Amino acid sequence: MIAGISIYEIFTLTSILFFIGIYGFITRKNLISILISIELLLNASAVNFVVINKYLYPDVLQGVFFSIFIIAVAAAETALAVAIIINLYRQISSVEVKDTEIMKY
Amino acid sequence: MDLNSVIAMRQEIFLLAILLLLIVGEIFMHKDKKGSLVHLVLLLFGIHVIIGFFAIEESSLFGGMFRTNTLIHFFKNTLNVGVFIVLLQSSDWIQEKMTPLNKGAEFFMLLFSSLLGMYFMISAGDFLMFYIGLELSTLPVAALVAWETSKRISSEAGVKFILSAGLASGVSLFGISLLYAATGSIYFNDVIAVLASTNLTILGSILFFVGLAFKISLVPFHFWTADVYEGAPIGIASYLSVISKGAAVFILMILMFSVLKPLIQVWENIIYVLALATMFIGNLFALRQQNMKRFLAFSSIAQAGFILLGLITGTQLGTATVVYFVLVYIFSNLAAFGVVQSIASQTGKENRDDYNGLYRTNPNLSLVMMLALFSLAGIPPVAGFFGKFFLFAAAASKGYYLLVFLAVVNVTISLYYYLLVVRAMFIRKNENPIPFFKNKIYMKLGLIFSVLGILVLGIYSPLYDYIFELSNVFNK
C-alpha cells in the first residue's frame, strides 16, 4: 500500500488508461499505434489486479499472479502482431489503416 | 501429479505428446520426406480422437483450476471430431502448397496448440486458466490466418484478426478485474458463492462478455469475421467458424448458467437484444455476398444469433439444445466449407456465379453442398431442422414468443440465400461450368464424415436424449 493514496485514485488512473486505450484503438490511423493502444488496455487491467490484491484482499496473491500472466501473454501477443504487421509491410510498404482496405463489407 | 490426474487430463497430455513429437519430427526429418508427415499426423490424431471416447470421471485438479465432467468430456470429443474433419479436408492443401515451402509441420503445431488452448478454456475452473486458454486458442489461429505469407489478403486478414482479438481480450480482462474486485476471488466456485447483483459486477460481467462475444462473432463484435474468413486459408476459416466458435459458445454457456447466474435478470435483456441484432444483421448482409467464404461467414454470424436463443433460457433444456445445435452446426458447416475448399483448391474459384451448373459436372459435390445448406437452413429431413426446432422450443418454454417469431422470420430470410446457392448449382445454366474433377481420398473422407454426421444427428434421436442426460451437470 502507498501512504496517502487510496484505492479510488488508482482506480481512476486505471479507468482513464483503459479508456485512452479504447479511444486510441478506434481513432488511430497507424497499425503500430493501435497495437500500443491494446498494450494500454492490458496494462490497465494488470495494474488493476495488483491494486485490488494489495488494497482489498491482501491474504492471497491471486491478483498478483494474474498480472504476471497478463504481462507474459501480452508480450506474446505483441510479438505475433508485430510479426504479422511486418509481413504486411513487406507487401504494401505501409502500416497505415487506410491501405488495408481491399476487403470491405 | 498422480495417476488420477493423468487420467483426468488424458486428452490434454496426449495432444501435447503429439505436439512434441511433431517438433522432433520437424527437426530431424529429412526435407524430402516431410510429405509423409501429413499421414503420420492424421494417424496420430485419429488415435487421439478414438482414445478420447473412453469414459472420464468427474474430477478437479490443481486446487480447482482445472475441472472435468461428462458434459465437458463430451464436448471435447466433439471438438476432436471437428478438428479431425478439418485436418482431413485441408491435408491436400498442406501437402501440395505448404510442404514444398517447408511449412507443413508448423501448421499442425499451431492448430494443435490452439486446440489445446480450447481444452483448457472449456475445462477451466477459474478466470486465470480461462484467460490463458482463451489466449492460447486465439493467438496460434492469428498466425494461421496470416499463414500464406506471399498473399496480401492473408496478411491483411491476420492483422485485422489479431488487433480485434487483442482489443476483445483486453476489455474482457478489465471485466475480470472488476469481478475480482467485487468478489475477492478468481475461482469460479468462490465467485458463485458471493456474487451479488451490484453495479460493479454488472459492469464487470458485461465487459467480460465482450471477449467471448468476439470469438462467437455476435453482432457488435462481428466486423472481423467476413474479412478474416475471406483472407484466411479455407481450412482455417472453417476451423474458426466451427471449432473456435463452438468452444466459445460452450464456455459462455457454462459461465452464464453457473458463475454469472445471480445476474440472470441483466443477461436476459442483453441476450435478447444481441440475438435479434445478430440474426438480422447476419442474414441481411449474407444476402448480398457473392464470395462463398464471405457468404458462409455471414451465415455463421446468423447461426450464432440462433444459438443465443438457447442461452437465454438458463435451464437444463437450454444446455442440451445449445450443445445439440452446436454439434449439428459443426457438421453442417464443415460439409459446406469442405465443398468450397475442394472447388477452390481444384479450380481457384470462390464466387457463387462460378457454381452455376455444378450439378451437371460434379453431381456428388453438389449433393453434399445441398445437404449442408439444407441443414444450415433447417429443412426437415436433415439434422439442422431438429437443432433449430429444439432451440425455438427451449426459448418458447420460457415465454419468449416474440423472439421466437422474429427468429422464424430470420429462418425464412436465410432460406432465401441458402437456396440461391442451390439454384445456382442445380437450375442455372453456364457456358463453361467447373469441369469434372475427382477429389483426393482425404478430402472424400472428410466430406463423407460430415455428411454422415448430418444424417445421423438428424435421424438417430437417442443421441439427443443422451446429451439431455449429460446436461444436468450445471443445473443441479
Coordinates of C-alpha atoms in Angstrom, one line a residue:
Chain A
M1 CA 0.0 0.0 0.0
I2 CA 1.1 3.5 -0.7
A3 CA 0.7 6.0 2.1
G4 CA -1.7 8.8 1.3
I5 CA -3.1 7.3 -1.8
S6 CA -6.4 5.5 -1.6
I7 CA -7.7 2.8 -4.0
Y8 CA -10.1 5.3 -5.6
E9 CA -7.2 7.4 -7.1
I10 CA -5.6 4.3 -8.6
F11 CA -8.9 3.1 -9.9
T12 CA -9.4 6.5 -11.6
L13 CA -6.0 6.2 -13.1
T14 CA -6.6 2.7 -14.5
S15 CA -10.0 3.6 -15.8
I16 CA -8.5 6.6 -17.6
L17 CA -5.8 4.4 -19.0
F18 CA -8.4 1.9 -20.2
F19 CA -10.5 4.4 -22.0
I20 CA -7.4 6.1 -23.6
G21 CA -6.7 2.6 -24.9
I22 CA -10.2 2.2 -26.3
Y23 CA -10.1 5.7 -27.8
G24 CA -6.7 5.1 -29.3
F25 CA -7.8 1.8 -30.8
I26 CA -10.8 3.5 -32.5
T27 CA -9.2 6.7 -33.8
R28 CA -5.5 5.9 -34.6
K29 CA -4.6 5.6 -38.3
N30 CA -1.5 3.5 -37.8
L31 CA -1.3 -0.2 -37.1
I32 CA 1.5 0.2 -34.6
S33 CA -0.3 2.9 -32.7
I34 CA -3.3 0.6 -32.5
L35 CA -1.0 -2.1 -31.0
I36 CA 0.2 0.4 -28.4
S37 CA -3.4 1.2 -27.5
I38 CA -4.0 -2.5 -26.9
E39 CA -1.0 -2.6 -24.6
L40 CA -2.5 0.3 -22.7
L41 CA -5.7 -1.8 -22.2
L42 CA -3.8 -4.8 -21.0
N43 CA -1.6 -2.8 -18.6
A44 CA -4.6 -1.0 -17.1
S45 CA -6.0 -4.5 -16.2
A46 CA -2.7 -5.6 -14.9
V47 CA -2.4 -2.6 -12.6
N48 CA -6.0 -3.2 -11.5
F49 CA -5.3 -6.7 -10.5
V50 CA -2.2 -5.8 -8.4
V51 CA -4.0 -2.9 -6.7
I52 CA -7.1 -4.9 -5.9
N53 CA -5.0 -7.6 -4.5
K54 CA -2.9 -5.3 -2.3
Y55 CA -5.7 -3.0 -1.1
L56 CA -8.7 -5.2 -0.8
Y57 CA -7.7 -8.9 -0.4
P58 CA -4.1 -8.9 0.8
D59 CA -4.2 -12.5 2.2
V60 CA -3.9 -14.4 -1.1
L61 CA -1.8 -13.4 -4.0
Q62 CA -4.3 -14.3 -6.8
G63 CA -4.3 -10.9 -8.4
V64 CA -0.5 -10.6 -8.5
F65 CA -0.2 -13.9 -10.2
F66 CA -2.9 -13.0 -12.6
S67 CA -1.0 -9.8 -13.6
I68 CA 2.2 -11.7 -14.2
F69 CA 0.4 -13.9 -16.6
I70 CA -1.1 -10.9 -18.3
I71 CA 2.3 -9.4 -18.9
A72 CA 3.6 -12.7 -20.4
V73 CA 0.6 -13.2 -22.6
A74 CA 0.7 -9.5 -23.7
A75 CA 4.3 -9.9 -24.7
A76 CA 3.5 -13.0 -26.9
E77 CA 0.6 -11.2 -28.4
T78 CA 2.6 -8.1 -29.3
A79 CA 5.4 -10.2 -30.8
L80 CA 2.9 -12.0 -33.0
A81 CA 1.1 -8.8 -34.0
V82 CA 4.4 -7.1 -34.9
A83 CA 5.4 -10.2 -37.0
I84 CA 2.1 -10.1 -38.9
I85 CA 2.4 -6.3 -39.4
I86 CA 5.9 -6.6 -40.7
N87 CA 4.8 -9.3 -43.2
L88 CA 2.1 -6.9 -44.4
Y89 CA 4.6 -4.1 -44.6
R90 CA 6.8 -6.2 -46.9
Q91 CA 3.9 -6.4 -49.4
I92 CA 2.4 -3.0 -49.3
S93 CA 5.2 -0.9 -47.8
S94 CA 2.9 0.8 -45.4
V95 CA 1.4 0.3 -42.0
E96 CA -1.5 2.7 -42.4
V97 CA -5.0 1.5 -41.7
K98 CA -6.3 3.1 -44.9
D99 CA -4.1 0.8 -47.0
T100 CA -5.6 -2.4 -45.5
E101 CA -8.9 -2.0 -47.2
I102 CA -9.1 -4.4 -50.1
M103 CA -11.7 -6.4 -48.2
K104 CA -14.8 -4.5 -47.2
Y105 CA -18.4 -5.1 -46.3
Chain B
M1 CA 1.0 -35.4 -10.1
D2 CA -0.5 -38.9 -9.5
L3 CA -2.2 -41.3 -11.8
N4 CA -5.7 -40.0 -11.3
S5 CA -4.7 -36.5 -12.5
V6 CA -3.0 -38.0 -15.6
I7 CA -6.2 -39.9 -16.4
A8 CA -8.3 -36.8 -15.9
M9 CA -6.1 -34.7 -18.2
R10 CA -5.6 -37.6 -20.6
Q11 CA -6.7 -35.7 -23.7
E12 CA -4.5 -32.7 -23.0
I13 CA -1.5 -34.8 -22.3
F14 CA -1.9 -36.9 -25.4
L15 CA -2.3 -33.9 -27.6
L16 CA 0.8 -32.3 -26.1
A17 CA 2.7 -35.5 -26.8
I18 CA 1.6 -35.3 -30.5
L19 CA 2.8 -31.7 -30.5
L20 CA 6.2 -32.5 -29.1
L21 CA 6.5 -35.4 -31.5
L22 CA 5.8 -33.1 -34.3
I23 CA 8.6 -30.7 -33.2
V24 CA 11.0 -33.6 -33.0
G25 CA 9.9 -34.8 -36.5
E26 CA 10.2 -31.3 -37.9
I27 CA 13.8 -31.0 -36.6
F28 CA 15.1 -34.5 -37.6
M29 CA 13.1 -35.5 -40.7
H30 CA 14.8 -35.2 -44.0
K31 CA 13.4 -32.4 -46.2
D32 CA 12.3 -34.7 -49.0
K33 CA 10.4 -37.0 -46.7
K34 CA 8.3 -34.3 -45.0
G35 CA 5.4 -35.1 -47.3
S36 CA 4.7 -38.2 -45.3
L37 CA 4.3 -36.1 -42.1
V38 CA 0.6 -35.4 -43.1
H39 CA -0.2 -39.1 -43.0
L40 CA 1.5 -39.6 -39.7
V41 CA -0.3 -36.6 -38.1
L42 CA -3.7 -37.8 -39.4
L43 CA -3.0 -41.3 -38.0
L44 CA -1.9 -40.0 -34.6
F45 CA -4.8 -37.6 -34.3
G46 CA -7.2 -40.3 -35.4
I47 CA -5.9 -42.4 -32.5
H48 CA -6.3 -39.4 -30.2
V49 CA -9.9 -39.0 -31.3
I50 CA -10.7 -42.7 -30.6
I51 CA -8.9 -42.7 -27.2
G52 CA -10.9 -39.6 -26.3
F53 CA -14.1 -41.6 -26.4
F54 CA -13.2 -43.7 -23.3
A55 CA -15.2 -42.5 -20.3
I56 CA -13.8 -40.0 -17.9
E57 CA -14.7 -39.4 -14.3
E58 CA -15.8 -36.1 -12.8
S59 CA -12.8 -34.6 -11.2
S60 CA -11.0 -31.3 -10.4
L61 CA -7.2 -30.7 -10.3
F62 CA -4.8 -28.0 -9.3
G63 CA -6.9 -26.8 -6.4
G64 CA -9.9 -26.4 -8.6
M65 CA -8.3 -24.6 -11.6
F66 CA -8.9 -27.5 -13.9
R67 CA -12.1 -29.5 -13.8
T68 CA -13.7 -32.0 -16.0
N69 CA -17.0 -33.8 -16.1
T70 CA -19.1 -35.9 -18.5
L71 CA -20.5 -32.9 -20.4
I72 CA -17.1 -31.2 -20.8
H73 CA -15.7 -34.5 -21.9
F74 CA -18.4 -35.0 -24.4
F75 CA -17.8 -31.5 -25.8
K76 CA -14.0 -32.1 -26.0
N77 CA -14.8 -35.2 -28.1
T78 CA -17.0 -33.2 -30.4
L79 CA -14.2 -30.7 -30.9
N80 CA -11.8 -33.6 -31.6
V81 CA -14.1 -34.9 -34.3
G82 CA -14.5 -31.5 -35.8
V83 CA -10.7 -30.8 -35.9
F84 CA -10.2 -34.3 -37.4
I85 CA -12.5 -33.4 -40.3
V86 CA -10.8 -30.0 -40.7
L87 CA -7.5 -31.8 -41.0
L88 CA -8.8 -34.3 -43.5
Q89 CA -10.2 -31.6 -45.6
S90 CA -7.1 -29.4 -45.6
S91 CA -4.5 -32.2 -45.8
D92 CA -4.3 -32.0 -49.6
W93 CA -3.8 -28.3 -49.5
I94 CA -1.0 -28.7 -46.9
Q95 CA 0.7 -31.4 -48.9
E96 CA 0.6 -29.6 -52.2
K97 CA 1.1 -26.0 -51.2
M98 CA 2.7 -25.9 -47.8
T99 CA 5.1 -28.8 -47.7
P100 CA 7.2 -27.6 -50.6
L101 CA 7.6 -24.3 -48.7
N102 CA 8.6 -26.3 -45.6
K103 CA 5.6 -25.0 -43.6
G104 CA 3.6 -28.2 -43.2
A105 CA 4.6 -29.2 -39.7
E106 CA 4.2 -25.8 -38.2
F107 CA 0.6 -25.7 -39.5
F108 CA -0.2 -28.8 -37.4
M109 CA 1.7 -27.5 -34.4
L110 CA -0.2 -24.2 -34.3
L111 CA -3.5 -25.9 -34.9
F112 CA -2.9 -28.3 -32.1
S113 CA -1.8 -25.6 -29.7
S114 CA -5.0 -23.8 -30.4
L115 CA -7.0 -26.9 -29.8
L116 CA -5.1 -27.4 -26.5
G117 CA -6.0 -23.9 -25.5
M118 CA -9.6 -24.7 -26.1
Y119 CA -9.4 -27.8 -24.0
F120 CA -8.1 -25.7 -21.1
M121 CA -10.6 -23.0 -21.8
I122 CA -13.6 -25.2 -21.6
S123 CA -12.4 -27.1 -18.5
A124 CA -11.2 -24.0 -16.7
G125 CA -12.2 -23.7 -13.1
D126 CA -11.0 -20.2 -12.6
F127 CA -10.6 -17.0 -14.5
L128 CA -6.8 -17.3 -14.8
M129 CA -7.0 -20.7 -16.5
F130 CA -9.8 -19.4 -18.6
Y131 CA -7.8 -16.4 -19.8
I132 CA -4.8 -18.4 -20.6
G133 CA -6.9 -20.9 -22.5
L134 CA -8.6 -18.2 -24.4
E135 CA -5.3 -16.6 -25.5
L136 CA -3.7 -19.9 -26.3
S137 CA -6.6 -20.7 -28.5
T138 CA -6.7 -17.3 -30.2
L139 CA -3.0 -16.5 -30.9
P140 CA -2.0 -19.5 -32.9
V141 CA -5.0 -19.0 -35.1
A142 CA -3.9 -15.5 -35.8
A143 CA -0.6 -16.9 -37.1
L144 CA -2.5 -19.4 -39.2
V145 CA -4.8 -16.8 -40.7
A146 CA -1.7 -14.9 -41.9
W147 CA -0.2 -18.2 -43.0
E148 CA 0.0 -17.6 -46.7
T149 CA 2.7 -15.0 -46.3
S150 CA 3.0 -14.3 -50.0
K151 CA -0.6 -13.3 -50.3
R152 CA -1.5 -9.8 -49.3
I153 CA -5.1 -10.7 -48.5
S154 CA -3.9 -13.2 -46.0
S155 CA -1.7 -10.8 -44.1
E156 CA -4.4 -8.2 -44.1
A157 CA -6.8 -10.7 -42.6
G158 CA -4.2 -11.6 -40.0
V159 CA -3.7 -8.0 -38.9
K160 CA -7.4 -7.5 -38.6
F161 CA -7.8 -10.7 -36.6
I162 CA -5.0 -10.1 -34.1
L163 CA -5.8 -6.5 -33.4
S164 CA -9.5 -7.2 -32.8
A165 CA -8.6 -10.2 -30.7
G166 CA -6.3 -8.0 -28.6
L167 CA -9.0 -5.4 -28.1
A168 CA -11.5 -8.1 -27.1
S169 CA -9.2 -9.8 -24.7
G170 CA -8.1 -6.5 -23.1
V171 CA -11.7 -5.4 -22.5
S172 CA -12.5 -8.9 -21.2
L173 CA -9.6 -8.7 -18.8
F174 CA -10.7 -5.4 -17.4
G175 CA -14.1 -7.0 -16.7
I176 CA -12.5 -9.9 -14.9
S177 CA -10.5 -7.5 -12.7
L178 CA -13.8 -5.7 -11.8
L179 CA -15.4 -9.1 -10.9
Y180 CA -12.3 -9.9 -8.8
A181 CA -12.7 -6.6 -7.0
A182 CA -16.3 -7.4 -6.2
T183 CA -15.9 -11.0 -5.1
G184 CA -12.3 -11.3 -3.9
S185 CA -11.5 -14.5 -5.8
I186 CA -10.9 -15.6 -9.3
Y187 CA -12.1 -19.2 -8.7
F188 CA -15.5 -19.9 -10.2
N189 CA -16.7 -21.8 -7.1
D190 CA -15.8 -18.9 -4.8
V191 CA -17.3 -16.4 -7.2
I192 CA -20.6 -18.3 -7.3
A193 CA -20.8 -18.2 -3.6
V194 CA -20.5 -14.4 -3.1
L195 CA -21.5 -12.8 -6.4
A196 CA -24.4 -10.4 -5.9
S197 CA -26.1 -8.2 -8.4
T198 CA -24.5 -4.8 -7.9
N199 CA -23.4 -2.1 -10.4
L200 CA -19.8 -3.2 -10.2
T201 CA -20.5 -6.9 -11.0
I202 CA -22.9 -6.0 -13.8
L203 CA -20.3 -3.7 -15.5
G204 CA -17.6 -6.3 -14.9
S205 CA -19.6 -9.2 -16.4
I206 CA -20.6 -7.1 -19.4
L207 CA -17.0 -6.2 -20.2
F208 CA -16.1 -9.8 -19.6
F209 CA -18.7 -10.9 -22.0
V210 CA -17.0 -8.9 -24.8
G211 CA -14.1 -11.3 -25.1
L212 CA -16.3 -14.3 -25.7
A213 CA -18.8 -12.4 -27.9
F214 CA -15.8 -11.6 -30.1
K215 CA -15.0 -15.3 -30.5
I216 CA -18.6 -16.2 -31.2
S217 CA -18.8 -13.1 -33.5
L218 CA -22.0 -11.7 -32.1
V219 CA -23.1 -8.5 -33.7
P220 CA -21.4 -5.5 -32.3
F221 CA -18.2 -7.6 -32.4
H222 CA -18.6 -9.2 -35.7
F223 CA -16.7 -6.8 -38.0
W224 CA -13.6 -9.0 -38.3
T225 CA -15.5 -12.2 -39.3
A226 CA -16.1 -11.8 -43.0
D227 CA -12.7 -10.2 -43.8
V228 CA -10.8 -12.8 -41.8
Y229 CA -12.7 -15.7 -43.4
E230 CA -12.1 -14.4 -46.8
G231 CA -8.4 -13.8 -46.4
A232 CA -7.5 -16.9 -44.3
P233 CA -6.8 -20.3 -45.9
I234 CA -10.1 -22.1 -46.2
G235 CA -9.2 -24.8 -43.7
I236 CA -8.5 -22.1 -41.1
A237 CA -11.7 -20.3 -41.9
S238 CA -13.7 -23.4 -41.3
Y239 CA -11.8 -24.0 -38.1
L240 CA -12.6 -20.5 -36.9
S241 CA -16.2 -20.8 -37.8
V242 CA -16.8 -24.2 -36.3
I243 CA -14.3 -25.2 -33.6
S244 CA -13.4 -21.8 -32.2
K245 CA -17.0 -20.6 -32.2
G246 CA -18.3 -23.9 -30.7
A247 CA -15.8 -23.9 -27.8
A248 CA -16.6 -20.2 -27.0
V249 CA -20.3 -20.9 -27.0
F250 CA -19.8 -23.8 -24.7
I251 CA -17.7 -21.9 -22.1
L252 CA -20.0 -18.9 -22.3
M253 CA -22.9 -21.3 -21.5
I254 CA -21.1 -22.8 -18.6
L255 CA -20.3 -19.4 -17.2
M256 CA -23.7 -17.9 -17.7
F257 CA -25.5 -20.9 -16.3
S258 CA -23.3 -21.3 -13.2
V259 CA -21.0 -18.4 -12.4
L260 CA -23.0 -15.4 -13.5
K261 CA -26.3 -16.9 -12.6
P262 CA -27.1 -14.2 -10.0
L263 CA -27.1 -11.6 -12.8
I264 CA -29.7 -13.5 -14.8
Q265 CA -32.1 -10.5 -15.0
V266 CA -29.4 -8.4 -16.7
W267 CA -28.4 -11.2 -19.0
E268 CA -31.8 -11.9 -20.3
N269 CA -32.1 -8.4 -21.7
I270 CA -28.7 -8.3 -23.2
I271 CA -29.0 -11.7 -24.9
Y272 CA -32.5 -10.7 -26.2
V273 CA -31.2 -7.6 -27.9
L274 CA -28.0 -9.3 -29.1
A275 CA -29.8 -12.3 -30.5
L276 CA -32.1 -10.1 -32.6
A277 CA -29.3 -7.9 -33.8
T278 CA -27.1 -10.8 -34.7
M279 CA -29.7 -12.7 -36.6
F280 CA -30.9 -9.7 -38.6
I281 CA -27.6 -8.3 -39.5
G282 CA -26.0 -11.6 -40.2
N283 CA -28.9 -12.6 -42.5
L284 CA -29.3 -9.3 -44.3
F285 CA -25.6 -9.0 -45.0
A286 CA -25.4 -12.6 -46.2
L287 CA -28.0 -11.8 -48.9
R288 CA -25.6 -9.5 -50.8
Q289 CA -22.5 -11.7 -50.7
Q290 CA -21.0 -13.1 -53.9
N291 CA -17.9 -14.7 -52.5
M292 CA -18.7 -18.1 -50.9
K293 CA -16.4 -17.6 -48.0
R294 CA -17.9 -14.2 -47.0
F295 CA -21.3 -15.8 -47.6
L296 CA -20.6 -18.6 -45.1
A297 CA -19.1 -16.0 -42.7
F298 CA -22.3 -14.1 -42.5
S299 CA -24.3 -17.2 -42.4
S300 CA -22.2 -18.3 -39.4
I301 CA -22.9 -14.9 -37.7
A302 CA -26.6 -15.5 -38.2
Q303 CA -26.3 -19.1 -36.7
A304 CA -24.6 -17.6 -33.7
G305 CA -27.8 -15.5 -33.2
F306 CA -29.9 -18.6 -33.2
I307 CA -27.6 -20.2 -30.6
L308 CA -28.3 -17.3 -28.3
L309 CA -31.9 -18.3 -28.2
G310 CA -30.9 -21.4 -26.3
L311 CA -28.6 -19.5 -24.0
I312 CA -31.4 -17.1 -22.9
T313 CA -33.3 -19.9 -21.1
G314 CA -30.7 -21.0 -18.5
T315 CA -32.3 -24.4 -17.9
Q316 CA -31.2 -28.0 -18.5
L317 CA -33.3 -27.9 -21.7
G318 CA -31.3 -24.8 -22.8
T319 CA -28.0 -26.5 -22.2
A320 CA -29.0 -29.6 -24.1
T321 CA -30.4 -27.7 -27.0
V322 CA -27.3 -25.5 -27.3
V323 CA -24.9 -28.4 -27.2
Y324 CA -27.0 -30.3 -29.7
F325 CA -27.3 -27.3 -32.0
V326 CA -23.6 -26.7 -31.9
L327 CA -23.0 -30.3 -32.8
V328 CA -25.3 -30.1 -35.8
Y329 CA -23.8 -26.8 -36.8
I330 CA -20.3 -28.2 -36.7
F331 CA -21.1 -31.0 -39.1
S332 CA -23.2 -28.9 -41.5
N333 CA -20.7 -26.0 -41.7
L334 CA -17.8 -28.4 -42.2
A335 CA -19.6 -30.0 -45.1
A336 CA -20.2 -26.7 -46.7
F337 CA -16.7 -25.4 -46.1
G338 CA -15.4 -28.8 -47.4
V339 CA -17.1 -28.4 -50.7
V340 CA -16.0 -24.7 -51.1
Q341 CA -12.4 -25.8 -50.2
S342 CA -12.3 -28.7 -52.7
I343 CA -13.6 -26.5 -55.5
A344 CA -11.3 -23.7 -54.6
S345 CA -8.2 -26.0 -54.4
Q346 CA -9.0 -27.6 -57.7
T347 CA -10.1 -24.6 -59.7
G348 CA -9.4 -21.5 -57.6
K349 CA -13.0 -20.3 -58.0
E350 CA -14.8 -18.9 -54.9
N351 CA -17.8 -17.0 -56.3
R352 CA -21.4 -18.1 -56.3
D353 CA -21.7 -17.5 -60.1
D354 CA -18.9 -19.9 -60.7
Y355 CA -21.1 -22.6 -59.1
N356 CA -23.7 -22.3 -61.9
G357 CA -24.3 -25.7 -63.4
L358 CA -22.2 -27.5 -60.9
Y359 CA -24.7 -30.4 -60.8
R360 CA -24.1 -31.3 -64.4
T361 CA -20.4 -31.8 -63.9
N362 CA -20.0 -32.7 -60.3
P363 CA -23.2 -34.2 -59.0
N364 CA -21.8 -35.7 -55.8
L365 CA -20.3 -32.4 -54.6
S366 CA -23.5 -30.5 -55.3
L367 CA -25.5 -33.1 -53.4
V368 CA -23.2 -32.7 -50.4
M369 CA -23.4 -28.9 -50.6
M370 CA -27.2 -29.1 -50.9
L371 CA -27.4 -31.3 -47.8
A372 CA -25.2 -29.0 -45.9
L373 CA -27.1 -25.9 -46.9
F374 CA -30.5 -27.6 -46.1
S375 CA -29.1 -28.5 -42.7
L376 CA -27.9 -24.9 -42.1
A377 CA -31.3 -23.5 -43.3
G378 CA -33.2 -26.1 -41.2
I379 CA -35.2 -28.1 -43.7
P380 CA -36.8 -31.1 -42.1
P381 CA -35.2 -34.4 -43.1
V382 CA -31.7 -33.3 -42.0
A383 CA -30.3 -32.5 -38.6
G384 CA -30.4 -28.7 -38.8
F385 CA -34.2 -28.7 -38.6
F386 CA -34.2 -30.5 -35.2
G387 CA -31.4 -28.3 -33.9
K388 CA -33.4 -25.2 -34.7
F389 CA -36.7 -26.7 -33.6
F390 CA -35.3 -27.6 -30.1
L391 CA -33.7 -24.1 -29.7
F392 CA -37.1 -22.4 -30.5
A393 CA -38.9 -24.8 -28.2
A394 CA -36.5 -24.0 -25.4
A395 CA -37.0 -20.3 -25.9
A396 CA -40.7 -20.6 -26.2
S397 CA -40.9 -22.7 -23.0
K398 CA -39.7 -19.6 -21.2
G399 CA -42.3 -17.4 -22.8
Y400 CA -40.2 -15.5 -25.4
Y401 CA -42.8 -15.8 -28.1
L402 CA -41.9 -12.6 -29.9
L403 CA -38.3 -13.5 -30.0
V404 CA -39.2 -17.0 -31.4
F405 CA -41.4 -15.4 -34.0
L406 CA -38.7 -13.0 -35.2
A407 CA -36.2 -15.9 -35.3
V408 CA -38.6 -17.8 -37.5
V409 CA -38.8 -14.7 -39.8
N410 CA -35.0 -14.9 -39.9
V411 CA -35.0 -18.6 -40.8
T412 CA -37.2 -17.6 -43.8
I413 CA -34.7 -14.9 -44.9
S414 CA -31.8 -17.3 -44.5
L415 CA -33.7 -20.0 -46.6
Y416 CA -33.7 -17.5 -49.5
Y417 CA -29.9 -17.1 -49.6
Y418 CA -29.1 -20.7 -49.0
L419 CA -31.5 -21.7 -51.8
L420 CA -29.7 -19.1 -54.1
V421 CA -26.7 -21.3 -54.0
V422 CA -28.8 -24.5 -54.5
R423 CA -30.4 -22.8 -57.5
A424 CA -27.0 -21.8 -58.9
M425 CA -25.9 -25.4 -58.7
F426 CA -29.0 -27.2 -60.0
I427 CA -31.0 -24.9 -62.2
R428 CA -28.9 -22.2 -63.7
K429 CA -27.1 -22.8 -66.9
N430 CA -23.5 -22.0 -67.5
E431 CA -21.4 -21.8 -70.7
N432 CA -18.2 -23.1 -69.1
P433 CA -19.0 -24.7 -65.7
I434 CA -16.4 -26.0 -63.3
P435 CA -15.1 -29.2 -65.0
F436 CA -15.5 -32.6 -63.5
F437 CA -12.7 -33.5 -61.1
K438 CA -12.0 -36.2 -58.6
N439 CA -11.2 -35.4 -55.0
K440 CA -8.3 -37.0 -53.2
I441 CA -9.0 -39.7 -50.7
Y442 CA -8.7 -37.5 -47.6
M443 CA -11.0 -34.8 -48.9
K444 CA -13.5 -37.5 -49.7
L445 CA -13.3 -39.0 -46.2
G446 CA -13.7 -35.5 -44.7
L447 CA -16.9 -34.9 -46.7
I448 CA -18.2 -38.4 -46.0
F449 CA -17.8 -37.9 -42.3
S450 CA -19.5 -34.6 -42.2
V451 CA -22.4 -35.9 -44.3
L452 CA -22.7 -38.9 -42.0
G453 CA -22.8 -36.6 -39.1
I454 CA -25.6 -34.5 -40.5
L455 CA -27.7 -37.6 -41.3
V456 CA -27.0 -39.5 -38.1
L457 CA -27.7 -36.5 -35.9
G458 CA -31.0 -35.9 -37.7
I459 CA -32.2 -39.5 -37.7
Y460 CA -30.8 -41.1 -34.5
S461 CA -32.8 -39.5 -31.7
P462 CA -31.3 -41.3 -28.7
L463 CA -28.3 -39.0 -29.2
Y464 CA -30.3 -36.0 -28.1
D465 CA -31.6 -37.9 -25.1
Y466 CA -28.0 -38.7 -24.2
I467 CA -27.0 -35.1 -24.4
F468 CA -30.0 -34.1 -22.4
E469 CA -29.0 -36.6 -19.7
L470 CA -25.5 -35.2 -19.6
S471 CA -26.6 -31.6 -19.4
N472 CA -27.9 -31.7 -15.8
V473 CA -24.4 -31.1 -14.6
F474 CA -24.7 -27.4 -14.4
N475 CA -28.3 -27.2 -13.3
K476 CA -28.4 -29.1 -10.0

